[in-house]
Short mmCIF file of N, CA, C and O in Angstrom, two decimals:
data_model
loop_
_atom_site.label_atom_id
_atom_site.label_comp_id
_atom_site.label_asym_id
_atom_site.label_seq_id
_atom_site.Cartn_x
_atom_site.Cartn_y
_atom_site.Cartn_z
N MET T 28 0.81 -1.19 0.00
CA MET T 28 0.00 0.00 0.00
C MET T 28 0.86 1.26 0.00
O MET T 28 0.63 2.17 -0.77
N TRP T 29 1.87 1.31 0.91
CA TRP T 29 2.71 2.50 0.97
C TRP T 29 3.52 2.67 -0.31
O TRP T 29 3.78 3.80 -0.74
N THR T 30 3.90 1.55 -0.91
CA THR T 30 4.65 1.63 -2.16
C THR T 30 3.80 2.26 -3.26
O THR T 30 4.28 3.10 -4.01
N ASP T 31 2.53 1.85 -3.33
CA ASP T 31 1.64 2.43 -4.33
C ASP T 31 1.40 3.91 -4.07
O ASP T 31 1.40 4.72 -5.00
N LEU T 32 1.22 4.28 -2.82
CA LEU T 32 1.00 5.68 -2.47
C LEU T 32 2.23 6.52 -2.83
O LEU T 32 2.11 7.59 -3.42
N ARG T 33 3.40 6.00 -2.50
CA ARG T 33 4.63 6.71 -2.81
C ARG T 33 4.80 6.87 -4.32
O ARG T 33 5.17 7.94 -4.80
N ARG T 34 4.49 5.82 -5.07
CA ARG T 34 4.58 5.88 -6.53
C ARG T 34 3.65 6.95 -7.07
O ARG T 34 4.03 7.74 -7.94
N TRP T 35 2.42 7.01 -6.57
CA TRP T 35 1.46 8.02 -7.05
C TRP T 35 1.88 9.43 -6.66
O TRP T 35 1.64 10.38 -7.41
N LEU T 36 2.52 9.57 -5.52
CA LEU T 36 3.04 10.89 -5.14
C LEU T 36 4.16 11.33 -6.10
O LEU T 36 4.21 12.50 -6.49
N TRP T 37 5.05 10.41 -6.46
CA TRP T 37 6.11 10.74 -7.41
C TRP T 37 5.51 11.13 -8.76
O TRP T 37 5.97 12.08 -9.41
N ILE T 38 4.49 10.40 -9.18
CA ILE T 38 3.83 10.72 -10.45
C ILE T 38 3.18 12.10 -10.38
O ILE T 38 3.28 12.90 -11.32
N ALA T 39 2.53 12.40 -9.26
CA ALA T 39 1.90 13.72 -9.09
C ALA T 39 2.95 14.83 -9.14
O ALA T 39 2.74 15.86 -9.81
N VAL T 40 4.07 14.64 -8.46
CA VAL T 40 5.15 15.64 -8.49
C VAL T 40 5.68 15.80 -9.91
O VAL T 40 5.93 16.91 -10.38
N ALA T 41 5.82 14.68 -10.62
CA ALA T 41 6.34 14.73 -11.99
C ALA T 41 5.41 15.52 -12.90
O ALA T 41 5.86 16.42 -13.63
N TYR T 42 4.12 15.23 -12.85
CA TYR T 42 3.19 15.94 -13.74
C TYR T 42 3.00 17.39 -13.33
O TYR T 42 2.89 18.27 -14.19
N LEU T 43 2.98 17.67 -12.05
CA LEU T 43 2.88 19.06 -11.59
C LEU T 43 4.11 19.86 -12.04
O LEU T 43 3.98 20.97 -12.55
N SER T 44 5.29 19.28 -11.88
CA SER T 44 6.52 19.96 -12.30
C SER T 44 6.55 20.15 -13.81
O SER T 44 6.95 21.22 -14.29
N LEU T 45 6.12 19.14 -14.54
CA LEU T 45 6.10 19.27 -16.00
C LEU T 45 5.11 20.36 -16.42
O LEU T 45 5.42 21.17 -17.31
N GLY T 46 3.97 20.42 -15.76
CA GLY T 46 3.00 21.48 -16.06
C GLY T 46 3.56 22.86 -15.78
O GLY T 46 3.40 23.78 -16.59
N LEU T 47 4.24 23.02 -14.65
CA LEU T 47 4.87 24.31 -14.33
C LEU T 47 5.96 24.65 -15.34
O LEU T 47 6.13 25.80 -15.74
N GLY T 48 6.72 23.63 -15.75
CA GLY T 48 7.75 23.86 -16.75
C GLY T 48 7.17 24.30 -18.08
O GLY T 48 7.70 25.19 -18.73
N LEU T 49 6.05 23.70 -18.47
CA LEU T 49 5.40 24.11 -19.72
C LEU T 49 4.84 25.52 -19.61
O LEU T 49 4.91 26.30 -20.57
N LEU T 50 4.31 25.88 -18.46
CA LEU T 50 3.87 27.26 -18.25
C LEU T 50 5.04 28.23 -18.35
O LEU T 50 4.90 29.35 -18.85
N GLY T 51 6.20 27.79 -17.88
CA GLY T 51 7.39 28.63 -17.92
C GLY T 51 7.84 28.97 -19.33
O GLY T 51 8.55 29.96 -19.53
N VAL T 52 7.42 28.17 -20.30
CA VAL T 52 7.75 28.49 -21.70
C VAL T 52 7.07 29.80 -22.10
O VAL T 52 7.63 30.59 -22.86
N PHE T 53 5.89 30.05 -21.55
CA PHE T 53 5.09 31.20 -21.95
C PHE T 53 5.10 32.36 -20.96
O PHE T 53 4.78 33.48 -21.33
N LEU T 54 5.43 32.09 -19.70
CA LEU T 54 5.39 33.12 -18.67
C LEU T 54 6.80 33.55 -18.27
O LEU T 54 7.56 32.75 -17.71
N PRO T 55 7.17 34.80 -18.54
CA PRO T 55 8.49 35.25 -18.11
C PRO T 55 8.57 35.25 -16.58
O PRO T 55 7.61 35.57 -15.90
N GLY T 56 9.69 34.84 -16.08
CA GLY T 56 9.88 34.79 -14.64
C GLY T 56 9.66 33.41 -14.06
O GLY T 56 10.10 33.12 -12.96
N LEU T 57 8.96 32.54 -14.78
CA LEU T 57 8.74 31.17 -14.33
C LEU T 57 9.70 30.28 -15.13
O LEU T 57 9.56 30.15 -16.34
N PRO T 58 10.69 29.67 -14.47
CA PRO T 58 11.70 28.93 -15.22
C PRO T 58 11.15 27.61 -15.76
O PRO T 58 10.30 26.97 -15.15
N THR T 59 11.64 27.21 -16.91
CA THR T 59 11.24 25.95 -17.52
C THR T 59 12.17 24.82 -17.11
O THR T 59 11.73 23.77 -16.65
N THR T 60 13.46 25.04 -17.28
CA THR T 60 14.45 23.98 -17.11
C THR T 60 14.41 23.30 -15.74
O THR T 60 14.35 22.06 -15.68
N PRO T 61 14.41 24.04 -14.63
CA PRO T 61 14.41 23.33 -13.34
C PRO T 61 13.17 22.47 -13.13
O PRO T 61 13.25 21.38 -12.56
N PHE T 62 12.03 22.94 -13.62
CA PHE T 62 10.81 22.15 -13.45
C PHE T 62 10.82 20.90 -14.32
O PHE T 62 10.34 19.85 -13.91
N VAL T 63 11.36 20.99 -15.53
CA VAL T 63 11.45 19.81 -16.39
C VAL T 63 12.43 18.80 -15.78
O VAL T 63 12.17 17.59 -15.77
N LEU T 64 13.55 19.28 -15.24
CA LEU T 64 14.51 18.38 -14.61
C LEU T 64 13.90 17.73 -13.37
O LEU T 64 14.11 16.53 -13.12
N LEU T 65 13.14 18.50 -12.58
CA LEU T 65 12.46 17.92 -11.42
C LEU T 65 11.43 16.89 -11.87
O LEU T 65 11.29 15.83 -11.24
N ALA T 66 10.72 17.17 -12.96
CA ALA T 66 9.75 16.22 -13.48
C ALA T 66 10.42 14.92 -13.89
O ALA T 66 9.92 13.83 -13.59
N ALA T 67 11.58 15.02 -14.54
CA ALA T 67 12.30 13.81 -14.95
C ALA T 67 12.79 13.02 -13.74
O ALA T 67 12.69 11.78 -13.71
N TRP T 68 13.26 13.73 -12.73
CA TRP T 68 13.73 13.07 -11.51
C TRP T 68 12.59 12.33 -10.81
O TRP T 68 12.73 11.18 -10.41
N ALA T 69 11.45 13.00 -10.68
CA ALA T 69 10.30 12.37 -10.03
C ALA T 69 9.73 11.25 -10.89
O ALA T 69 9.32 10.20 -10.36
N ALA T 70 9.70 11.44 -12.19
CA ALA T 70 9.18 10.41 -13.08
C ALA T 70 10.03 9.14 -13.02
O ALA T 70 9.50 8.03 -13.10
N ALA T 71 11.33 9.30 -12.85
CA ALA T 71 12.21 8.13 -12.75
C ALA T 71 11.85 7.27 -11.53
O ALA T 71 12.10 6.08 -11.52
N ARG T 72 11.24 7.90 -10.53
CA ARG T 72 10.86 7.18 -9.32
C ARG T 72 9.42 6.70 -9.33
O ARG T 72 9.04 5.86 -8.54
N GLY T 73 8.59 7.26 -10.23
CA GLY T 73 7.18 6.91 -10.19
C GLY T 73 6.60 6.38 -11.49
O GLY T 73 5.66 5.59 -11.46
N SER T 74 7.13 6.84 -12.62
CA SER T 74 6.54 6.45 -13.91
C SER T 74 7.65 6.28 -14.95
O SER T 74 8.14 7.26 -15.51
N LYS T 75 7.99 5.05 -15.20
CA LYS T 75 9.03 4.77 -16.20
C LYS T 75 8.57 5.24 -17.58
O LYS T 75 9.39 5.68 -18.39
N THR T 76 7.27 5.20 -17.83
CA THR T 76 6.74 5.64 -19.12
C THR T 76 6.96 7.14 -19.31
O THR T 76 7.44 7.58 -20.37
N LEU T 77 6.60 7.95 -18.31
CA LEU T 77 6.81 9.39 -18.40
C LEU T 77 8.29 9.72 -18.49
O LEU T 77 8.70 10.59 -19.26
N HIS T 78 9.11 9.02 -17.72
CA HIS T 78 10.55 9.26 -17.75
C HIS T 78 11.11 8.97 -19.14
O HIS T 78 11.89 9.77 -19.69
N ALA T 79 10.69 7.85 -19.73
CA ALA T 79 11.15 7.51 -21.08
C ALA T 79 10.67 8.55 -22.09
O ALA T 79 11.41 8.92 -23.01
N TRP T 80 9.45 9.05 -21.92
CA TRP T 80 8.92 10.07 -22.83
C TRP T 80 9.74 11.35 -22.73
O TRP T 80 10.07 11.96 -23.76
N LEU T 81 10.08 11.76 -21.51
CA LEU T 81 10.90 12.96 -21.33
C LEU T 81 12.28 12.79 -21.96
O LEU T 81 12.80 13.71 -22.60
N LEU T 82 12.88 11.61 -21.78
CA LEU T 82 14.20 11.35 -22.36
C LEU T 82 14.16 11.37 -23.89
O LEU T 82 15.12 11.78 -24.54
N ALA T 83 13.04 10.92 -24.46
CA ALA T 83 12.93 10.84 -25.92
C ALA T 83 12.38 12.12 -26.55
O ALA T 83 12.41 12.27 -27.76
N HIS T 84 11.90 13.05 -25.74
CA HIS T 84 11.27 14.28 -26.25
C HIS T 84 12.31 15.09 -27.03
O HIS T 84 13.45 15.24 -26.60
N ARG T 85 11.89 15.66 -28.18
CA ARG T 85 12.85 16.37 -29.03
C ARG T 85 13.36 17.65 -28.39
O ARG T 85 14.51 18.04 -28.61
N LEU T 86 12.57 18.30 -27.57
CA LEU T 86 12.99 19.56 -26.93
C LEU T 86 13.59 19.31 -25.55
O LEU T 86 14.65 19.82 -25.23
N PHE T 87 12.91 18.53 -24.73
CA PHE T 87 13.35 18.31 -23.36
C PHE T 87 14.40 17.20 -23.22
O PHE T 87 15.20 17.21 -22.29
N GLY T 88 14.39 16.24 -24.13
CA GLY T 88 15.27 15.07 -24.02
C GLY T 88 16.74 15.40 -23.88
O GLY T 88 17.40 14.93 -22.95
N PRO T 89 17.31 16.21 -24.78
CA PRO T 89 18.74 16.50 -24.66
C PRO T 89 19.09 17.18 -23.33
O PRO T 89 20.11 16.86 -22.71
N MET T 90 18.23 18.09 -22.88
CA MET T 90 18.47 18.79 -21.62
C MET T 90 18.48 17.79 -20.44
O MET T 90 19.37 17.83 -19.59
N VAL T 91 17.50 16.91 -20.42
CA VAL T 91 17.39 15.93 -19.33
C VAL T 91 18.56 14.96 -19.38
O VAL T 91 19.18 14.67 -18.35
N ARG T 92 18.90 14.47 -20.57
CA ARG T 92 20.00 13.51 -20.69
C ARG T 92 21.33 14.14 -20.28
O ARG T 92 22.13 13.53 -19.57
N ASP T 93 21.59 15.39 -20.72
CA ASP T 93 22.83 16.09 -20.34
C ASP T 93 22.91 16.26 -18.83
O ASP T 93 23.97 16.09 -18.22
N TRP T 94 21.79 16.64 -18.22
CA TRP T 94 21.78 16.86 -16.77
C TRP T 94 22.02 15.54 -16.03
O TRP T 94 22.79 15.49 -15.07
N GLN T 95 21.33 14.48 -16.45
CA GLN T 95 21.48 13.20 -15.77
C GLN T 95 22.87 12.61 -15.94
O GLN T 95 23.39 11.98 -15.03
N ALA T 96 23.48 12.84 -17.09
CA ALA T 96 24.80 12.25 -17.36
C ALA T 96 25.93 13.01 -16.66
O ALA T 96 26.82 12.40 -16.09
N ARG T 97 25.90 14.38 -16.71
CA ARG T 97 27.04 15.14 -16.21
C ARG T 97 26.69 16.38 -15.42
O ARG T 97 27.56 17.18 -15.11
N GLY T 98 25.41 16.59 -15.15
CA GLY T 98 25.02 17.83 -14.48
C GLY T 98 25.27 19.04 -15.36
O GLY T 98 25.58 20.12 -14.87
N ALA T 99 25.14 18.84 -16.68
CA ALA T 99 25.49 19.87 -17.65
C ALA T 99 24.27 20.63 -18.14
O ALA T 99 23.17 20.09 -18.19
N VAL T 100 24.49 21.90 -18.50
CA VAL T 100 23.48 22.76 -19.09
C VAL T 100 24.09 23.36 -20.36
O VAL T 100 25.21 23.87 -20.33
N SER T 101 23.34 23.30 -21.46
CA SER T 101 23.88 23.79 -22.73
C SER T 101 24.07 25.31 -22.70
O SER T 101 23.38 26.02 -21.96
N ARG T 102 24.99 25.78 -23.52
CA ARG T 102 25.25 27.22 -23.59
C ARG T 102 24.01 28.01 -24.04
O ARG T 102 23.72 29.05 -23.47
N PRO T 103 23.25 27.54 -25.05
CA PRO T 103 22.04 28.28 -25.41
C PRO T 103 21.03 28.37 -24.26
O PRO T 103 20.38 29.40 -24.08
N ALA T 104 20.92 27.31 -23.46
CA ALA T 104 20.01 27.34 -22.31
C ALA T 104 20.51 28.33 -21.27
O ALA T 104 19.71 29.06 -20.66
N LYS T 105 21.82 28.39 -21.07
CA LYS T 105 22.39 29.36 -20.13
C LYS T 105 22.13 30.79 -20.60
O LYS T 105 21.77 31.66 -19.81
N ARG T 106 22.31 31.02 -21.90
CA ARG T 106 22.07 32.35 -22.44
C ARG T 106 20.60 32.75 -22.30
O ARG T 106 20.29 33.89 -21.92
N ALA T 107 19.71 31.82 -22.63
CA ALA T 107 18.28 32.11 -22.53
C ALA T 107 17.88 32.40 -21.09
O ALA T 107 17.13 33.35 -20.81
N ALA T 108 18.39 31.61 -20.16
CA ALA T 108 18.07 31.83 -18.75
C ALA T 108 18.62 33.18 -18.28
O ALA T 108 17.94 33.92 -17.56
N SER T 109 19.83 33.50 -18.67
CA SER T 109 20.44 34.77 -18.25
C SER T 109 19.68 35.96 -18.83
O SER T 109 19.44 36.95 -18.13
N PHE T 110 19.29 35.86 -20.11
CA PHE T 110 18.52 36.93 -20.72
C PHE T 110 17.18 37.12 -20.01
O PHE T 110 16.78 38.25 -19.71
N THR T 111 16.52 36.02 -19.72
CA THR T 111 15.22 36.09 -19.04
C THR T 111 15.36 36.69 -17.65
O THR T 111 14.54 37.51 -17.24
N MET T 112 16.40 36.29 -16.94
CA MET T 112 16.61 36.84 -15.59
C MET T 112 16.93 38.34 -15.66
O MET T 112 16.45 39.11 -14.83
N ALA T 113 17.72 38.76 -16.64
CA ALA T 113 18.02 40.18 -16.80
C ALA T 113 16.75 40.97 -17.13
O ALA T 113 16.53 42.06 -16.58
N LEU T 114 15.93 40.42 -18.00
CA LEU T 114 14.66 41.07 -18.33
C LEU T 114 13.76 41.18 -17.10
O LEU T 114 13.17 42.24 -16.84
N CYS T 115 13.68 40.11 -16.33
CA CYS T 115 12.87 40.14 -15.10
C CYS T 115 13.43 41.14 -14.09
O CYS T 115 12.66 41.82 -13.40
N ALA T 116 14.74 41.25 -14.01
CA ALA T 116 15.35 42.23 -13.10
C ALA T 116 14.98 43.65 -13.53
O ALA T 116 14.64 44.50 -12.69
N ALA T 117 15.01 43.91 -14.83
CA ALA T 117 14.63 45.24 -15.32
C ALA T 117 13.17 45.54 -15.00
O ALA T 117 12.83 46.65 -14.57
N ILE T 118 12.32 44.54 -15.19
CA ILE T 118 10.90 44.72 -14.87
C ILE T 118 10.72 44.96 -13.38
O ILE T 118 9.92 45.82 -12.97
N LEU T 119 11.47 44.23 -12.57
CA LEU T 119 11.39 44.43 -11.11
C LEU T 119 11.76 45.86 -10.74
O LEU T 119 11.05 46.51 -9.96
N PHE T 120 12.86 46.35 -11.27
CA PHE T 120 13.29 47.71 -10.92
C PHE T 120 12.32 48.76 -11.44
O PHE T 120 12.19 49.83 -10.86
N ALA T 121 11.64 48.45 -12.54
CA ALA T 121 10.67 49.41 -13.09
C ALA T 121 9.35 49.41 -12.34
O ALA T 121 8.64 50.42 -12.34
N THR T 122 9.02 48.31 -11.67
CA THR T 122 7.68 48.20 -11.09
C THR T 122 7.64 48.02 -9.57
O THR T 122 6.57 48.20 -8.98
N ALA T 123 8.74 47.66 -8.95
CA ALA T 123 8.72 47.40 -7.51
C ALA T 123 8.48 48.70 -6.74
O ALA T 123 9.05 49.74 -7.08
N PRO T 124 7.67 48.63 -5.69
CA PRO T 124 7.41 49.85 -4.92
C PRO T 124 8.62 50.36 -4.15
O PRO T 124 8.73 51.55 -3.87
N LYS T 125 9.53 49.46 -3.78
CA LYS T 125 10.75 49.83 -3.06
C LYS T 125 11.95 49.25 -3.80
O LYS T 125 11.91 48.11 -4.27
N TRP T 126 13.03 50.01 -3.86
CA TRP T 126 14.22 49.55 -4.58
C TRP T 126 14.79 48.27 -3.99
O TRP T 126 15.29 47.42 -4.72
N TRP T 127 14.70 48.10 -2.67
CA TRP T 127 15.31 46.93 -2.04
C TRP T 127 14.56 45.65 -2.42
O TRP T 127 15.14 44.56 -2.40
N MET T 128 13.29 45.77 -2.76
CA MET T 128 12.54 44.59 -3.20
C MET T 128 13.09 44.10 -4.54
O MET T 128 13.32 42.90 -4.72
N ALA T 129 13.30 45.03 -5.44
CA ALA T 129 13.87 44.68 -6.75
C ALA T 129 15.31 44.17 -6.57
O ALA T 129 15.72 43.21 -7.24
N ALA T 130 16.06 44.79 -5.68
CA ALA T 130 17.44 44.37 -5.46
C ALA T 130 17.51 42.96 -4.88
O ALA T 130 18.39 42.18 -5.25
N THR T 131 16.58 42.62 -4.00
CA THR T 131 16.57 41.28 -3.41
C THR T 131 16.30 40.23 -4.48
O THR T 131 17.01 39.21 -4.57
N GLY T 132 15.28 40.47 -5.30
CA GLY T 132 14.98 39.53 -6.38
C GLY T 132 16.13 39.43 -7.38
O GLY T 132 16.48 38.33 -7.83
N THR T 133 16.73 40.55 -7.69
CA THR T 133 17.85 40.57 -8.64
C THR T 133 19.06 39.84 -8.06
O THR T 133 19.75 39.12 -8.78
N ALA T 134 19.31 40.00 -6.78
CA ALA T 134 20.43 39.30 -6.14
C ALA T 134 20.21 37.79 -6.19
O ALA T 134 21.17 37.03 -6.44
N CYS T 135 18.99 37.35 -5.96
CA CYS T 135 18.68 35.91 -6.05
C CYS T 135 18.93 35.41 -7.47
O CYS T 135 19.55 34.34 -7.66
N MET T 136 18.47 36.16 -8.45
CA MET T 136 18.68 35.76 -9.84
C MET T 136 20.16 35.77 -10.21
O MET T 136 20.63 34.91 -10.95
N ALA T 137 20.91 36.73 -9.67
CA ALA T 137 22.35 36.78 -9.94
C ALA T 137 23.04 35.55 -9.36
O ALA T 137 23.95 34.98 -9.98
N GLY T 138 22.61 35.13 -8.17
CA GLY T 138 23.16 33.91 -7.57
C GLY T 138 22.87 32.68 -8.42
O GLY T 138 23.74 31.82 -8.63
N VAL T 139 21.66 32.60 -8.93
CA VAL T 139 21.29 31.47 -9.80
C VAL T 139 22.11 31.51 -11.08
O VAL T 139 22.60 30.48 -11.55
N ALA T 140 22.27 32.70 -11.66
CA ALA T 140 23.05 32.83 -12.90
C ALA T 140 24.50 32.43 -12.67
O ALA T 140 25.10 31.73 -13.51
N LEU T 141 25.07 32.84 -11.55
CA LEU T 141 26.45 32.46 -11.23
C LEU T 141 26.57 30.94 -11.13
O LEU T 141 27.49 30.33 -11.69
N TRP T 142 25.64 30.32 -10.41
CA TRP T 142 25.65 28.86 -10.28
C TRP T 142 25.50 28.21 -11.66
O TRP T 142 26.22 27.27 -11.99
N LEU T 143 24.57 28.74 -12.45
CA LEU T 143 24.28 28.16 -13.77
C LEU T 143 25.50 28.21 -14.68
O LEU T 143 25.82 27.22 -15.35
N TRP T 144 26.19 29.34 -14.72
CA TRP T 144 27.34 29.48 -15.61
C TRP T 144 28.55 28.68 -15.14
O TRP T 144 29.50 28.47 -15.91
N ARG T 145 28.51 28.20 -13.91
CA ARG T 145 29.61 27.33 -13.42
C ARG T 145 29.36 25.86 -13.72
O ARG T 145 30.23 25.04 -13.49
N ARG T 146 28.18 25.53 -14.25
CA ARG T 146 27.88 24.15 -14.62
C ARG T 146 28.61 23.80 -15.92
O ARG T 146 28.81 24.66 -16.78
N PRO T 147 28.96 22.54 -16.09
CA PRO T 147 29.59 22.14 -17.36
C PRO T 147 28.61 22.26 -18.53
O PRO T 147 27.40 22.29 -18.33
N GLU T 148 29.16 22.33 -19.72
CA GLU T 148 28.33 22.44 -20.94
C GLU T 148 28.34 21.15 -21.72
O GLU T 148 29.24 20.38 -21.66
#
């Protein structure tokens, strides 16, 4: 019973993460890559079918395989993420009621960008 419940929880996490990742394709500020990678990780524990689909997917497959094999992120993905974070930082500074709110969000994004660019390609 617990095994089935755990499997269904992994499947739920996988589909929820994949849904958020797909939303991230269209919504600036919501990242795609981390959610797709989380979906692949959860799917590997709950749904071999979904995991195989993600690995074979023409868009997500290379990203998931690179991450699983070497913890790598492609240079185009790094550029896209950095551009999106810079755009979000500009929007934050233009719309935040207090400068420190925008600075806090921008500092978090800068930390993520630094980590991202230190990953292998």
